[in-house]
CSV table of C-alpha atoms in Angstrom, one decimal:
chain,number,residue,atom,x,y,z
T,1,MET,CA,-30.7,-33.1,18.3
T,2,THR,CA,-27.2,-33.4,17.2
T,3,GLU,CA,-24.1,-32.4,18.9
T,4,GLN,CA,-23.4,-29.2,17.9
T,5,GLN,CA,-27.4,-28.3,19.1
T,6,GLU,CA,-26.7,-31.0,22.4
T,7,SER,CA,-23.7,-28.7,22.8
T,8,SER,CA,-25.0,-25.5,21.8
T,9,GLU,CA,-27.5,-26.7,24.9
T,10,ASP,CA,-25.1,-27.0,26.8
T,11,VAL,CA,-23.8,-23.3,26.7
T,12,VAL,CA,-26.6,-21.5,27.5
T,13,MET,CA,-27.2,-23.6,31.1
T,14,THR,CA,-22.9,-23.2,32.2
T,15,ARG,CA,-24.4,-20.0,31.2
T,16,ILE,CA,-27.4,-19.4,33.1
T,17,GLY,CA,-25.3,-20.8,36.1
T,18,GLN,CA,-22.3,-18.4,36.0
T,19,ALA,CA,-24.4,-15.2,36.3
T,20,LEU,CA,-26.9,-16.9,39.3
T,21,MET,CA,-23.0,-17.7,40.8
T,22,LEU,CA,-22.5,-14.2,40.9
T,23,LEU,CA,-26.9,-13.6,41.9
T,24,HIS,CA,-25.6,-16.0,44.8
T,25,GLY,CA,-22.0,-13.8,45.5
T,26,GLY,CA,-24.3,-11.0,46.0
T,27,ASP,CA,-23.8,-9.0,42.5
T,28,ARG,CA,-27.6,-8.6,41.9
T,29,GLU,CA,-26.8,-6.2,39.1
T,30,GLU,CA,-24.6,-8.3,37.3
T,31,ALA,CA,-26.4,-11.0,37.2
T,32,ARG,CA,-29.4,-9.0,36.4
T,33,ASN,CA,-27.6,-7.9,32.4
T,34,ARG,CA,-26.3,-11.6,32.6
T,35,PHE,CA,-29.8,-12.1,32.9
T,36,GLY,CA,-31.5,-10.0,29.8
T,37,ALA,CA,-28.3,-10.1,27.9
T,38,LEU,CA,-29.1,-14.1,27.6
T,39,TRP,CA,-33.0,-13.5,27.6
T,40,SER,CA,-32.0,-10.5,24.0
T,41,GLU,CA,-30.7,-14.0,22.8
T,42,ILE,CA,-33.0,-17.3,23.3
T,43,GLY,CA,-36.1,-15.2,23.2
T,44,GLU,CA,-39.4,-15.4,24.6
T,45,ASN,CA,-40.1,-18.3,21.7
T,46,GLY,CA,-36.3,-20.0,22.6
T,47,ASP,CA,-36.0,-23.9,24.4
T,48,PRO,CA,-39.1,-24.3,27.1
T,49,LEU,CA,-36.2,-26.0,29.0
T,50,HIS,CA,-33.9,-21.9,28.9
T,51,ARG,CA,-36.5,-19.9,29.3
T,52,CYS,CA,-37.8,-21.5,32.8
T,53,THR,CA,-34.8,-21.5,34.4
T,54,LEU,CA,-33.8,-18.2,33.6
T,55,ALA,CA,-37.2,-16.7,34.1
T,56,HIS,CA,-37.1,-18.1,37.4
T,57,TYR,CA,-33.7,-16.6,38.5
T,58,MET,CA,-34.3,-13.3,36.8
T,59,ALA,CA,-37.2,-12.8,39.0
T,60,ASP,CA,-34.9,-12.7,41.6
T,61,THR,CA,-32.8,-9.9,40.8
T,62,GLN,CA,-35.9,-7.9,40.1
T,63,ASP,CA,-36.0,-5.0,42.8
T,64,ASP,CA,-39.5,-4.2,41.9
T,65,PRO,CA,-42.2,-6.9,42.8
T,66,ALA,CA,-44.1,-6.2,39.9
T,67,ASP,CA,-41.4,-7.2,37.8
T,68,GLU,CA,-40.4,-9.8,39.4
T,69,LEU,CA,-44.0,-11.3,38.9
T,70,ALA,CA,-43.7,-10.6,35.4
T,71,TRP,CA,-41.0,-13.2,35.1
T,72,ASP,CA,-42.0,-16.0,37.6
T,73,LEU,CA,-45.7,-15.5,35.5
T,74,ARG,CA,-42.4,-16.5,32.5
T,75,ALA,CA,-41.5,-19.0,33.6
T,76,LEU,CA,-44.1,-20.9,34.8
T,77,SER,CA,-45.8,-20.6,31.6
T,78,ALA,CA,-42.7,-21.6,30.2
T,79,ALA,CA,-43.0,-25.0,32.5
T,80,ASP,CA,-46.0,-25.0,31.0
T,81,GLY,CA,-44.1,-25.9,27.1
T,82,LEU,CA,-40.9,-27.6,28.9
T,83,SER,CA,-41.7,-31.8,27.9
T,84,GLU,CA,-39.8,-34.9,30.6
T,85,GLU,CA,-37.8,-35.5,27.0
T,86,ARG,CA,-36.1,-31.8,26.6
T,87,LEU,CA,-35.5,-31.9,30.5
T,88,ALA,CA,-34.2,-35.7,30.1
T,89,GLN,CA,-31.1,-33.7,28.1
T,90,HIS,CA,-30.8,-31.8,30.7
T,91,HIS,CA,-30.6,-33.9,33.4
T,92,ALA,CA,-32.5,-37.7,34.0
T,93,THR,CA,-33.5,-38.0,37.6
T,94,LEU,CA,-35.7,-34.6,37.3
T,95,ALA,CA,-39.7,-34.9,35.8
T,96,VAL,CA,-41.5,-31.3,34.8
T,97,ARG,CA,-43.7,-32.0,37.5
T,98,ALA,CA,-41.0,-31.1,40.3
T,99,PHE,CA,-40.9,-27.1,39.0
T,100,TYR,CA,-44.9,-26.3,40.2
T,101,PRO,CA,-44.1,-26.2,43.3
T,102,SER,CA,-41.5,-23.8,43.1
T,103,LEU,CA,-42.6,-22.1,41.2
T,104,HIS,CA,-46.0,-21.4,42.6
T,105,LEU,CA,-44.9,-21.0,46.0
T,106,ASN,CA,-43.2,-17.3,43.7
T,107,LEU,CA,-46.3,-16.6,42.5
T,108,ALA,CA,-47.3,-16.4,45.7
T,109,ALA,CA,-44.9,-15.5,47.0
T,110,ASP,CA,-44.8,-12.3,45.0
T,111,TYR,CA,-48.6,-11.8,44.7
T,112,VAL,CA,-48.1,-11.1,48.6
T,113,LYS,CA,-46.2,-8.6,48.1
T,114,LEU,CA,-48.3,-7.0,45.4
T,115,GLN,CA,-50.4,-7.1,48.6
T,116,ARG,CA,-53.6,-9.2,46.1
T,117,PRO,CA,-54.2,-12.0,49.3
T,118,ASP,CA,-56.7,-13.8,46.9
T,119,ALA,CA,-54.4,-13.8,44.2
T,120,ALA,CA,-51.6,-15.6,46.5
T,121,ARG,CA,-53.9,-17.8,48.5
T,122,VAL,CA,-53.8,-19.7,45.0
T,123,HIS,CA,-51.2,-19.7,43.9
T,124,LEU,CA,-49.9,-21.5,48.1
T,125,ASP,CA,-52.5,-23.7,47.5
T,126,ARG,CA,-51.5,-24.6,44.5
T,127,ALA,CA,-48.3,-24.5,45.7
T,128,ARG,CA,-49.0,-27.5,48.3
T,129,ALA,CA,-49.9,-28.6,46.2
T,130,ALA,CA,-48.2,-30.0,43.9
T,131,THR,CA,-45.4,-31.1,47.1
T,132,GLY,CA,-46.7,-34.9,46.7
T,133,THR,CA,-45.0,-34.8,43.6
T,134,LEU,CA,-40.7,-33.2,45.8
T,135,ALA,CA,-39.0,-36.2,47.0
T,136,ASP,CA,-38.2,-36.2,50.7
T,137,ASP,CA,-35.2,-34.4,50.5
T,138,GLY,CA,-33.4,-31.4,51.0
T,139,TYR,CA,-35.1,-29.0,48.7
T,140,GLY,CA,-38.7,-31.2,48.6
T,141,ASN,CA,-38.4,-30.4,52.7
T,142,GLY,CA,-37.0,-26.9,52.3
T,143,ILE,CA,-40.2,-26.0,49.4
T,144,ARG,CA,-42.2,-27.7,52.0
T,145,ALA,CA,-41.4,-25.8,54.7
T,146,ALA,CA,-40.7,-22.1,52.6
T,147,VAL,CA,-45.1,-22.9,51.9
T,148,GLU,CA,-45.8,-23.5,55.4
T,149,ARG,CA,-43.8,-20.7,56.5
T,150,LEU,CA,-45.9,-18.5,54.1
T,151,GLU,CA,-49.1,-20.2,54.4
T,152,ALA,CA,-49.0,-19.2,58.2
T,153,ARG,CA,-46.9,-15.1,57.8
T,154,MET,CA,-50.9,-14.9,55.9
T,155,ALA,CA,-52.7,-16.2,58.1
T,156,GLY,CA,-50.8,-14.1,61.1
T,157,GLU,CA,-50.9,-10.9,58.6
T,158,ARG,CA,-55.0,-11.1,57.6
T,159,GLY,CA,-56.4,-8.2,57.4
T,160,SER,CA,-53.7,-6.0,57.9
T,161,GLY,CA,-52.2,-4.7,55.7
T,162,PRO,CA,-48.0,-5.6,53.6
T,163,LEU,CA,-46.6,-9.2,54.3
T,164,PRO,CA,-42.9,-7.7,56.0
T,165,GLY,CA,-39.9,-8.7,54.9
T,166,GLN,CA,-38.7,-10.9,51.8
T,167,PHE,CA,-39.8,-14.1,50.7
T,168,PRO,CA,-36.3,-16.4,50.3
């Protein structure tokens, strides 16, 4: 990879980070617009790291649960095509396998919102199984706690209709 190509890819991750700051600052619409513009640039066949990251955050900007699901599925698909080597170019200590607990947790939450408990259960089980890859740190503990919360919500609401509230 040339230095210019590496620099261009860093710019994409920087732009994703800038849009993410807007999202975390409460400007979902502008974040969604920027993520959408970036998606148009990188496309369905772009760098898997860019697609995974962008789709993961784009899902959080969606108003419609079906649209959120579509973006989370794109993130999972991109992660499946992401190599350890490519990820190491971005951050030496990250591992692709550590993405899966969060990706499956998001899909489980999407399916809960869409009142599809069987699909939610499949992804919640996958998220739980993948948590062993996470470190014993704030991020790993947060994902494990979120799996437990969703599990409890699903168990408490079994057979009584849709789950209330937004999954974090």
